[in-house]
Amino acid sequence: MTTESFEGRTALVTGSTSGIGRAVARTLAERGAFVIVSGRDHLRGKEAVEEILGGGGRATYLPADLSTVAGVRELAAASRTVTGAVDVLVNNAGIFSFGPTSASTETDIDLMYAVNVRAPYLLVQDLVPGMVEAGSGAVVNVLTGAAFRGTAQAGLYGSGKAALKLLTQAWAAEFGPAGVRVNAVSPGPIRTEGTGFGAGLEAVADALPARRLGEAAEVAAAVAFLASGEASYVHGAVLPVDGGAVAAA
Ligand SMILES: NC(=O)c1ccc[n+]([C@@H]2O[C@H](COP(=O)([O-])OP(=O)(O)OC[C@H]3O[C@@H](n4cnc5c(N)ncnc54)[C@H](OP(=O)(O)O)[C@@H]3O)[C@@H](O)[C@H]2O)c1
């Protein structure tokens, strides 16, 4: 299978020190992009970059704490200086915690929305104008099935991702005419550092048409497709990469 090259393009992948984001960074680098790896964990960030360099790709690490406005603004500013432009933005960094509504503290609520909603918003605000000026660019947001249906104990997480889903569509409408496409993927159960090793994920996977967990690389391939020119007429779409969860719901 031939896949479009990202040669000459720079991609910022948030939350690429781990899990799905790290796989996205690896995939885009394998296809020729210069990748900006980001997260808070310097050690894992360095490892992710070394893995890409070892495979013949190009990457650098920019640390960022996306829970603060200053952290996001600094990441956007630093990203623009790496190669002079950011052509692809993957809003992957996310936190997920589940529990009864009565147990969420004000800090939990603020943190969830800061990382999962405000950070993507500010990054689009700071980086998409450069894409608009260039007349091309792509943003891919990472959602979840809990954004589309009411799930007990997942109201806080799901509502933030539902906001990001609406933003995907609003930004597609706002920036599409300027040549910038905005789309999203919605992963199903994927084993990552963040989801841990509990049996709960397998139980979810066993009920899916695919009857298995997904791989981070399978989500990465979908992100790469949406960011590429192969998806040139795809605007504001949500691509489920969920083993059929959406079909069987
Ligand atoms: N895995 C799944 O089953 C699944 C399913 C549906 C949707 N998703 C979504 O997929 C995305 C990635 O999930 P994952 O499973 O790969 O999670 P993960 O392994 O926990 O990775 C999360 C990434 O986000 C970064 N991050 C977290 N808080 C941050 C902060 N305050 N500032 C900067 N970076 C931060 C982490 O980097 P540092 O630790 O270095 O800061 C890490 O690189 C999330 O948006 C999640 O909601 C995952």
XYZ file of N, CA and C and ligand atoms in Angstrom:
795
model
N 0.845 -1.189 0.000
C 0.000 0.000 0.000
C 0.885 1.246 0.000
N 0.615 2.182 -0.871
C 1.379 3.426 -0.820
C 0.624 4.434 0.038
N 1.359 5.170 0.819
C 0.739 6.201 1.642
C 1.419 7.519 1.345
N 0.626 8.586 1.436
C 1.169 9.889 1.088
C 2.291 10.299 2.032
N 3.282 10.946 1.465
C 4.411 11.402 2.264
C 4.085 12.714 2.972
N 4.642 12.868 4.176
C 4.539 14.130 4.914
C 5.848 14.902 4.792
N 6.657 14.528 3.807
C 7.943 15.191 3.591
C 7.750 16.710 3.505
N 8.591 17.457 4.237
C 8.504 18.914 4.180
C 7.462 19.491 5.122
N 6.767 18.625 5.857
C 5.746 19.148 6.774
C 6.156 18.911 8.230
N 5.733 19.810 9.083
C 6.018 19.716 10.514
C 4.724 19.433 11.261
N 4.797 18.445 12.154
C 3.600 18.055 12.906
C 3.857 18.183 14.402
N 2.963 18.851 15.097
C 2.990 18.878 16.569
C 1.971 17.859 17.067
N 2.458 16.889 17.837
C 1.575 15.861 18.400
C 1.601 16.029 19.910
N 0.513 16.493 20.503
C 0.502 16.652 21.960
C 0.328 15.278 22.606
N 0.885 15.149 23.796
C 0.794 13.866 24.503
C 1.467 12.736 23.757
N 2.627 13.040 23.166
C 3.300 11.998 22.366
C 4.469 11.368 23.120
N 4.500 11.565 24.442
C 5.476 10.850 25.264
C 4.973 9.451 25.609
N 3.762 9.113 25.164
C 3.125 7.895 25.655
C 2.019 7.441 24.700
N 1.693 6.158 24.772
C 0.456 5.624 24.201
C 0.155 5.979 22.754
N -1.069 6.428 22.538
C -1.555 6.718 21.186
C -0.737 7.842 20.550
N -0.451 8.887 21.324
C 0.292 10.025 20.777
C 1.675 9.625 20.311
N 2.313 8.737 21.082
C 3.665 8.298 20.689
C 3.596 7.516 19.375
N 2.559 6.705 19.226
C 2.395 5.956 17.971
C 2.107 6.898 16.809
N 1.338 7.949 17.064
C 1.055 8.934 16.008
C 2.355 9.623 15.592
N 3.153 10.015 16.584
C 4.435 10.678 16.290
C 5.312 9.769 15.437
N 5.385 8.492 15.818
C 6.218 7.521 15.084
C 5.722 7.368 13.643
N 4.416 7.244 13.490
C 3.838 7.022 12.147
C 4.075 8.230 11.244
N 3.824 9.437 11.781
C 4.011 10.632 10.940
C 5.483 10.803 10.571
N 6.379 10.485 11.523
C 7.815 10.583 11.239
C 8.226 9.559 10.186
N 7.696 8.340 10.304
C 8.015 7.303 9.303
C 7.593 7.743 7.903
N 6.560 8.590 7.856
C 6.069 9.057 6.550
C 6.687 10.386 6.140
N 7.714 10.820 6.880
C 8.505 11.954 6.404
C 8.321 13.257 7.133
N 7.359 13.322 8.076
C 7.141 14.587 8.790
C 8.280 14.860 9.765
N 8.553 16.137 9.998
C 9.352 16.529 11.160
C 8.365 16.588 12.312
N 8.603 15.797 13.355
C 7.607 15.692 14.430
C 8.079 16.394 15.696
N 7.207 17.208 16.252
C 7.439 17.809 17.566
C 6.703 16.948 18.590
N 7.512 16.251 19.390
C 6.989 15.395 20.462
C 6.777 16.282 21.685
N 5.653 16.092 22.374
C 5.409 16.933 23.547
C 4.709 16.182 24.673
N 4.937 16.678 25.881
C 4.365 16.104 27.097
C 5.124 16.688 28.277
N 4.813 16.195 29.476
C 5.509 16.733 30.659
C 6.714 15.901 31.048
N 6.744 14.644 30.622
C 7.755 13.699 31.097
C 8.982 13.727 30.182
N 10.044 14.404 30.660
C 11.237 14.619 29.833
C 11.866 13.294 29.401
N 11.909 12.344 30.319
C 12.566 11.070 30.012
C 11.839 10.356 28.864
N 10.523 10.253 29.009
C 9.747 9.574 27.956
C 9.765 10.382 26.658
N 9.833 11.714 26.785
C 9.920 12.549 25.587
C 11.209 12.298 24.826
N 12.298 12.203 25.585
C 13.601 11.926 24.961
C 13.596 10.558 24.299
N 13.009 9.581 25.007
C 12.949 8.216 24.452
C 12.158 8.188 23.139
N 11.042 8.920 23.131
C 10.207 8.935 21.920
C 10.974 9.538 20.747
N 11.718 10.615 21.033
C 12.509 11.249 19.970
C 13.620 10.315 19.507
N 14.299 9.672 20.458
C 15.398 8.761 20.079
C 14.884 7.609 19.231
N 13.697 7.116 19.559
C 13.106 6.038 18.767
C 12.895 6.499 17.316
N 12.395 7.722 17.165
C 12.142 8.254 15.814
C 13.462 8.469 15.069
N 14.442 9.074 15.759
C 15.742 9.312 15.116
C 16.392 7.992 14.734
N 16.256 6.988 15.623
C 16.835 5.670 15.346
C 16.236 5.013 14.118
N 14.999 5.359 13.825
C 14.323 4.810 12.636
C 14.557 5.659 11.403
N 15.424 6.662 11.525
C 15.740 7.493 10.353
C 14.826 8.693 10.196
N 13.962 8.944 11.201
C 13.043 10.077 11.108
C 13.613 11.326 11.741
N 12.830 12.381 11.718
C 13.258 13.658 12.286
C 12.255 14.102 13.352
N 12.774 14.495 14.513
C 11.892 14.873 15.621
C 12.661 15.670 16.654
N 11.916 16.420 17.447
C 12.479 17.085 18.616
C 11.439 17.044 19.717
N 11.888 17.272 20.958
C 10.979 17.242 22.104
C 10.800 18.631 22.680
N 9.552 19.047 22.841
C 9.249 20.299 23.542
C 8.389 19.960 24.748
N 8.926 20.178 25.961
C 8.118 19.891 27.151
C 6.980 20.893 27.285
N 5.861 20.431 27.812
C 4.739 21.351 28.038
C 3.776 20.750 29.036
N 3.292 21.611 29.935
C 2.184 21.227 30.801
C 0.944 21.936 30.262
N 0.053 21.174 29.670
C -1.106 21.761 28.998
C -2.238 22.107 29.955
N -2.023 21.900 31.253
C -3.085 22.259 32.206
C -3.087 23.746 32.508
N -2.022 24.451 32.106
C -1.981 25.896 32.344
C -2.013 26.645 31.007
N -2.586 27.837 31.051
C -2.631 28.662 29.833
C -1.217 28.984 29.378
N -0.347 29.339 30.329
C 1.030 29.699 29.959
C 1.732 28.515 29.311
N 1.516 27.308 29.838
C 2.141 26.118 29.271
C 1.735 25.899 27.823
N 0.468 26.116 27.520
C -0.024 25.915 26.144
C 0.531 27.007 25.220
N 0.454 28.254 25.698
C 0.941 29.369 24.860
C 2.432 29.206 24.545
N 3.193 28.771 25.562
C 4.639 28.590 25.353
C 4.899 27.459 24.358
N 4.127 26.385 24.444
C 4.307 25.282 23.491
C 4.024 25.757 22.067
N 2.943 26.515 21.910
C 2.596 27.007 20.560
C 3.717 27.892 20.023
N 4.201 28.804 20.855
C 5.249 29.727 20.402
C 6.529 28.969 20.068
N 6.915 28.040 20.934
C 8.147 27.280 20.684
C 7.998 26.407 19.438
N 6.827 25.841 19.221
C 6.605 24.959 18.060
C 6.809 25.712 16.749
N 6.368 26.971 16.749
C 6.481 27.755 15.509
C 7.924 28.037 15.139
N 8.822 27.989 16.140
C 10.218 28.326 15.848
C 11.044 27.112 15.408
N 10.520 25.898 15.551
C 11.330 24.697 15.284
C 11.718 24.622 13.808
N 10.730 24.679 12.934
C 11.055 24.671 11.494
C 10.492 25.914 10.799
N 9.805 26.753 11.575
C 9.226 27.967 10.992
C 7.737 27.864 10.748
N 7.190 26.638 10.830
C 5.748 26.475 10.589
C 5.269 25.178 11.224
N 4.025 25.166 11.624
C 3.392 23.896 12.036
C 2.283 23.626 11.019
N 2.414 22.520 10.293
C 1.464 22.208 9.229
C 0.369 21.256 9.686
N 0.703 20.447 10.705
C -0.244 19.449 11.220
C -0.261 19.555 12.742
N -1.454 19.674 13.307
C -1.612 19.694 14.775
C -2.485 18.515 15.171
N -1.939 17.656 16.026
C -2.726 16.534 16.541
C -2.979 16.785 18.028
N -4.226 17.088 18.349
C -4.632 17.328 19.733
C -4.981 15.993 20.376
N -3.914 15.316 20.842
C -4.091 13.968 21.407
C -4.011 13.949 22.936
N -3.208 14.839 23.528
C -3.006 14.783 24.991
C -4.358 14.807 25.686
N -4.515 13.934 26.641
C -5.793 13.905 27.345
C -5.648 13.213 28.672
N -6.503 13.592 29.587
C -6.564 12.870 30.854
C -7.942 12.240 30.959
N -7.989 11.097 31.593
C -9.286 10.442 31.759
C -9.418 9.916 33.171
N -10.455 10.361 33.847
C -10.767 9.815 35.167
C -12.278 9.614 35.189
N -12.682 8.581 35.877
C -14.085 8.197 35.880
C -14.576 8.112 37.318
N -15.853 8.348 37.522
C -16.401 8.239 38.873
C -17.736 8.943 38.955
N -18.413 8.765 40.080
C -19.720 9.402 40.238
C -19.598 10.920 40.260
N -20.609 11.583 39.760
C -20.617 13.048 39.708
C -20.384 13.638 41.094
N -20.946 13.010 42.103
C -20.836 13.549 43.467
C -19.396 13.552 43.974
N -18.535 12.740 43.343
C -17.158 12.627 43.839
C -16.183 13.576 43.147
N -16.622 14.241 42.069
C -15.698 15.137 41.350
C -15.484 16.419 42.138
N -14.230 16.755 42.368
C -13.930 18.014 43.057
C -13.866 19.141 42.024
N -13.873 20.359 42.515
C -13.748 21.511 41.600
C -12.419 21.441 40.852
N -11.386 20.953 41.524
C -10.070 20.812 40.880
C -10.139 19.779 39.756
N -10.832 18.655 39.991
C -10.981 17.626 38.950
C -11.641 18.220 37.700
N -12.690 18.991 37.944
C -13.463 19.555 36.821
C -12.594 20.524 36.023
N -11.918 21.414 36.748
C -11.074 22.405 36.063
C -9.944 21.733 35.281
N -9.322 20.715 35.880
C -8.186 20.056 35.230
C -8.630 19.323 33.963
N -9.754 18.605 34.072
C -10.251 17.848 32.905
C -10.515 18.780 31.725
N -11.201 19.879 32.002
C -11.527 20.790 30.902
C -10.306 21.597 30.438
N -9.381 21.847 31.350
C -8.172 22.595 30.961
C -7.355 21.791 29.954
N -7.107 20.512 30.257
C -6.237 19.708 29.385
C -6.999 19.233 28.135
N -8.255 18.808 28.321
C -8.962 18.152 27.216
C -9.719 19.107 26.300
N -9.991 20.334 26.779
C -10.758 21.286 25.949
C -9.990 22.603 25.737
N -9.580 23.226 26.853
C -8.947 24.547 26.697
C -7.635 24.453 25.934
N -6.829 23.426 26.223
C -5.527 23.327 25.550
C -5.686 23.177 24.027
N -6.526 22.233 23.535
C -6.720 22.178 22.079
C -7.230 23.498 21.515
N -8.124 24.158 22.271
C -8.683 25.433 21.797
C -7.573 26.467 21.604
N -6.716 26.603 22.616
C -5.654 27.611 22.547
C -4.626 27.264 21.469
N -4.350 25.970 21.304
C -3.379 25.572 20.266
C -3.923 25.889 18.877
N -5.206 25.649 18.687
C -5.819 26.014 17.396
C -5.770 27.529 17.224
N -6.089 28.250 18.288
C -6.057 29.715 18.229
C -4.679 30.232 17.824
N -3.624 29.607 18.357
C -2.266 30.103 18.110
C -1.634 29.550 16.832
N -1.992 28.335 16.437
C -1.269 27.687 15.329
C -2.035 27.684 14.005
N -3.348 27.695 14.049
C -4.089 27.626 12.783
C -3.947 28.904 11.939
N -3.810 30.085 12.548
C -3.593 31.263 11.693
C -2.405 31.107 10.742
N -1.339 30.436 11.187
C -0.200 30.187 10.299
C -0.579 29.269 9.142
N -1.413 28.285 9.437
C -1.888 27.376 8.372
C -2.775 28.150 7.393
N -3.621 29.013 7.939
C -4.514 29.816 7.098
C -3.690 30.697 6.161
N -2.637 31.275 6.720
C -1.762 32.134 5.914
C -1.114 31.331 4.788
N -0.733 30.064 5.125
C -0.102 29.200 4.123
C -1.120 28.642 3.134
N -2.395 28.684 3.512
C -3.447 28.156 2.630
C -3.625 26.663 2.730
N -2.967 26.022 3.707
C -3.145 24.577 3.890
C -2.730 24.188 5.297
N -3.249 23.068 5.737
C -2.908 22.551 7.061
C -3.978 21.581 7.508
N -3.673 20.857 8.573
C -4.640 19.872 9.071
C -4.565 19.795 10.589
N -5.731 19.676 11.190
C -5.841 19.451 12.637
C -6.605 18.142 12.820
N -6.090 17.288 13.701
C -6.808 16.062 14.047
C -6.969 16.015 15.565
N -8.202 15.928 16.015
C -8.504 15.848 17.449
C -8.783 14.403 17.841
N -8.418 14.048 19.060
C -8.636 12.672 19.532
C -9.797 12.669 20.528
N -10.859 11.992 20.167
C -12.093 11.952 20.965
C -12.189 10.615 21.690
N -13.407 10.193 21.981
C -13.657 8.908 22.633
C -15.138 8.575 22.463
N -15.486 7.310 22.584
C -16.889 6.913 22.465
C -17.777 7.576 23.506
N -17.207 7.884 24.674
C -18.001 8.505 25.750
C -18.469 9.913 25.391
N -17.967 10.461 24.275
C -18.411 11.777 23.819
C -19.758 11.688 23.105
N -20.180 10.473 22.767
C -21.349 10.308 21.894
C -22.544 9.672 22.585
N -22.327 9.117 23.782
C -23.449 8.487 24.483
C -23.276 8.688 25.986
N -24.400 8.712 26.651
C -24.350 8.892 28.093
C -23.818 7.637 28.756
N -22.704 7.770 29.436
C -22.099 6.627 30.111
C -21.958 6.972 31.586
N -22.541 6.142 32.446
C -22.444 6.403 33.886
C -20.981 6.482 34.300
N -20.667 7.402 35.150
C -19.317 7.626 35.689
C -18.356 8.266 34.686
N -18.846 8.565 33.496
C -17.959 9.166 32.492
C -18.467 10.526 32.026
N -19.310 11.147 32.849
C -19.897 12.422 32.440
C -18.863 13.523 32.258
N -17.931 13.610 33.175
C -16.933 14.687 33.110
C -16.031 14.493 31.898
N -15.474 13.285 31.774
C -14.579 12.976 30.650
C -15.334 13.106 29.321
N -16.513 12.481 29.254
C -17.280 12.478 28.002
C -17.710 13.873 27.587
N -18.063 14.711 28.557
C -18.545 16.049 28.195
C -17.419 16.904 27.624
N -16.203 16.734 28.134
C -15.072 17.468 27.573
C -14.800 17.030 26.142
N -14.822 15.728 25.917
C -14.571 15.214 24.559
C -15.729 15.574 23.616
N -16.955 15.660 24.173
C -18.097 16.086 23.344
C -17.897 17.536 22.911
N -17.331 18.353 23.797
C -17.018 19.737 23.427
C -15.994 19.750 22.293
N -14.996 18.862 22.386
C -13.955 18.811 21.348
C -14.535 18.301 20.020
N -15.535 17.447 20.112
C -16.218 16.976 18.888
C -16.935 18.152 18.210
N -17.638 18.946 19.005
C -18.347 20.103 18.434
C -17.342 21.104 17.873
N -16.234 21.281 18.585
C -15.201 22.194 18.101
C -14.613 21.693 16.782
N -14.466 20.373 16.653
C -13.969 19.794 15.386
C -14.850 20.269 14.229
N -16.149 20.205 14.446
C -17.087 20.592 13.383
C -17.092 22.113 13.170
N -17.053 22.863 14.279
C -17.065 24.327 14.162
C -15.798 24.829 13.477
N -14.667 24.223 13.844
C -13.397 24.649 13.234
C -13.338 24.227 11.761
N -13.927 23.087 11.448
C -13.968 22.668 10.035
C -14.722 23.718 9.222
N -15.827 24.196 9.789
C -16.627 25.211 9.090
C -15.867 26.539 9.009
N -15.156 26.872 10.090
C -14.462 28.167 10.150
C -13.212 28.211 9.273
N -12.435 27.120 9.287
C -11.126 27.173 8.631
C -11.066 26.447 7.283
N -12.071 25.621 7.008
C -12.082 24.886 5.735
C -11.955 25.795 4.520
N -12.694 26.899 4.491
C -12.593 27.784 3.321
C -11.185 28.326 3.096
N -10.355 28.330 4.140
C -8.970 28.822 4.015
C -7.991 27.686 3.733
N -8.519 26.465 3.515
C -7.635 25.353 3.148
C -7.158 24.514 4.311
N -7.714 24.766 5.494
C -7.306 23.998 6.677
C -8.424 23.018 7.030
N -8.084 21.726 7.031
C -9.090 20.710 7.346
C -8.977 20.325 8.824
N -10.116 20.150 9.453
C -10.157 19.766 10.871
C -11.043 18.530 11.001
N -10.474 17.469 11.538
C -11.189 16.201 11.673
C -10.851 15.568 13.025
N -11.424 14.409 13.285
C -11.170 13.740 14.565
C -11.198 12.234 14.387
N -10.513 11.554 15.293
C -10.664 10.103 15.434
C -11.312 9.831 16.786
N -12.018 8.725 16.861
C -12.618 8.317 18.131
C -12.163 6.889 18.433
N -11.100 6.760 19.243
C -10.566 5.419 19.511
C -11.479 4.607 20.427
N -11.444 3.301 20.222
C -12.056 2.365 21.158
C -11.019 1.979 22.202
N -11.180 0.812 22.849
C -10.241 0.441 23.915
C -8.853 0.081 23.377
N -7.860 0.869 23.804
C -6.472 0.694 23.353
C -5.611 0.556 24.601
N -4.789 -0.462 24.660
C -3.891 -0.640 25.807
C -2.745 0.368 25.703
N -2.660 1.270 26.675
C -1.579 2.265 26.702
C -1.075 2.400 28.137
N -0.051 3.209 28.310
C 0.426 3.492 29.660
C -0.717 4.072 30.496
N -1.557 4.887 29.860
C -2.635 5.562 30.579
C -3.775 4.645 30.979
N -4.079 3.649 30.147
C -5.214 2.769 30.468
C -4.781 1.620 31.366
N -3.461 1.419 31.516
C -2.966 0.432 32.478
C -3.202 -1.000 32.042
N -3.112 -1.908 33.017
C -3.130 -3.326 32.669
C -4.335 -4.082 33.228
N -5.336 -3.349 33.708
C -6.511 -4.016 34.282
C -7.290 -4.817 33.254
N -8.148 -5.716 33.738
C -8.915 -6.586 32.844
C -10.139 -5.882 32.259
N -10.479 -4.717 32.788
C -11.686 -4.011 32.364
C -11.722 -3.735 30.872
N -10.563 -3.376 30.311
C -10.520 -3.056 28.876
C -10.843 -4.275 28.031
N -10.327 -5.447 28.437
C -10.584 -6.682 27.687
C -12.085 -6.995 27.657
N -12.749 -6.755 28.784
C -14.186 -7.025 28.854
C -14.928 -6.154 27.843
N -14.506 -4.898 27.727
C -15.116 -4.003 26.733
C -14.830 -4.536 25.334
N -13.564 -4.926 25.118
C -13.153 -5.377 23.782
C -13.880 -6.659 23.378
N -14.119 -7.546 24.320
C -14.755 -8.831 24.011
C -16.159 -8.662 23.442
N -16.803 -7.539 23.769
C -18.178 -7.315 23.302
C -18.224 -6.608 21.944
N -17.077 -6.250 21.413
C -17.044 -5.493 20.150
C -17.092 -6.417 18.942
N -17.580 -5.936 17.807
C -17.496 -6.736 16.576
C -16.067 -7.237 16.312
N -15.047 -6.453 16.611
C -13.661 -6.868 16.362
C -13.186 -7.922 17.351
N -13.866 -8.022 18.515
C -13.521 -9.008 19.560
C -12.076 -8.912 20.046
N -11.506 -7.713 20.019
C -10.141 -7.537 20.539
C -9.904 -6.074 20.849
N -8.853 -5.833 21.634
C -8.387 -4.465 21.858
C -7.792 -3.910 20.569
N -7.790 -2.590 20.446
C -7.098 -1.971 19.320
C -5.650 -1.689 19.679
N -4.871 -1.437 18.655
C -3.457 -1.070 18.841
C -3.317 0.438 18.624
N -2.413 1.042 19.386
C -2.159 2.478 19.200
C -1.782 2.778 17.749
N -1.056 1.846 17.116
C -0.640 2.060 15.720
C -1.849 2.110 14.777
N -2.940 1.422 15.152
C -4.140 1.453 14.295
C -4.827 2.815 14.372
N -4.783 3.431 15.554
C -5.315 4.796 15.680
C -4.401 5.766 14.927
N -3.095 5.535 15.057
C -2.121 6.416 14.391
C -2.314 6.413 12.873
N -2.603 5.249 12.317
C -2.795 5.163 10.863
C -4.004 5.996 10.433
N -5.041 6.005 11.267
C -6.236 6.795 10.943
C -5.947 8.290 11.066
N -5.173 8.657 12.079
C -4.788 10.065 12.246
C -3.970 10.514 11.031
N -3.020 9.670 10.625
C -2.176 10.017 9.470
C -3.023 10.187 8.216
N -3.997 9.309 8.037
C -4.891 9.434 6.870
C -5.602 10.794 6.883
N -6.203 11.130 8.033
C -6.970 12.383 8.108
C -6.078 13.609 7.925
N -4.821 13.498 8.357
C -3.896 14.639 8.216
C -3.320 14.753 6.814
N -3.472 13.695 6.022
C -2.820 13.642 4.708
C -3.720 14.172 3.597
N -3.113 14.404 2.472
C -3.853 14.833 1.293
C -4.795 13.764 0.768
N -4.603 12.513 1.214
C -5.540 11.448 0.811
C -6.941 11.728 1.348
N -7.021 12.555 2.381
C -8.322 12.924 2.960
C -8.698 14.353 2.552
N -8.286 14.749 1.346
C -8.403 16.157 0.949
C -9.841 16.689 0.916
N -10.823 15.782 0.803
C -12.233 16.245 0.774
C -12.958 15.865 2.064
N -12.183 15.568 3.094
C -12.762 15.171 4.386
C -12.598 16.339 5.363
N -13.712 16.933 5.739
C -13.735 18.078 6.652
C -14.745 17.806 7.764
N -14.343 18.015 8.998
C -15.296 17.935 10.112
C -15.797 16.538 10.414
N -15.048 15.522 9.981
C -15.491 14.136 10.175
C -14.929 13.558 11.468
N -15.659 12.599 12.015
C -15.153 11.815 13.142
C -15.016 10.382 12.658
N -13.788 9.894 12.655
C -13.532 8.530 12.182
C -13.414 7.606 13.397
N -14.386 6.727 13.615
C -14.259 5.795 14.742
C -13.189 4.753 14.427
N -12.292 4.544 15.375
C -11.271 3.485 15.247
C -11.456 2.659 16.508
N -12.578 1.937 16.532
C -13.086 1.426 17.806
C -13.547 -0.021 17.750
N -13.063 -0.770 16.764
C -13.432 -2.186 16.685
C -14.917 -2.410 16.422
N -15.610 -1.356 15.997
C -17.030 -1.498 15.681
C -17.963 -1.075 16.807
N -17.425 -0.469 17.845
C -18.263 -0.076 18.995
C -19.431 0.789 18.556
N -19.166 1.710 17.653
C -20.199 2.645 17.229
C -21.293 1.920 16.440
N -20.898 0.866 15.733
C -21.872 0.121 14.933
C -22.760 -0.739 15.812
N -22.179 -1.253 16.875
C -22.890 -2.214 17.719
C -23.616 -1.553 18.885
N -23.469 -0.216 19.008
C -24.051 0.480 20.174
C -25.577 0.431 20.125
N -6.375 4.369 25.316
C -7.688 4.336 25.080
O -8.341 3.283 25.234
C -8.409 5.580 24.593
C -9.721 5.450 24.135
C -10.390 6.566 23.683
C -9.753 7.797 23.665
N -8.483 7.907 24.121
C -7.854 9.247 24.086
O -6.587 9.113 23.448
C -5.685 10.091 23.965
C -4.393 9.398 24.392
O -4.705 8.425 25.357
P -3.637 7.311 25.817
O -4.408 6.109 26.181
O -2.546 7.214 24.828
O -3.140 7.985 27.189
P -1.722 8.023 27.919
O -0.907 6.827 27.608
O -2.047 8.337 29.350
O -1.054 9.289 27.253
C -1.539 10.564 27.531
C -0.557 11.579 26.995
O -1.073 12.890 27.336
C -0.046 13.631 27.973
N -0.589 14.528 28.996
C -1.440 14.223 30.001
N -1.652 15.307 30.775
C -0.889 16.304 30.247
C -0.660 17.656 30.601
N -1.224 18.220 31.677
N 0.173 18.375 29.829
C 0.778 17.839 28.758
N 0.607 16.558 28.352
C -0.222 15.810 29.114
C 0.890 12.581 28.603
O 2.195 13.110 28.662
P 3.052 13.316 30.010
O 2.667 12.229 30.956
O 4.467 13.248 29.521
O 2.662 14.661 30.464
C 0.820 11.446 27.595
O 1.781 11.621 26.590
C -6.426 10.798 25.102
O -6.931 12.029 24.641
C -7.564 9.847 25.448
O -8.675 10.524 25.984
C -7.785 6.823 24.591
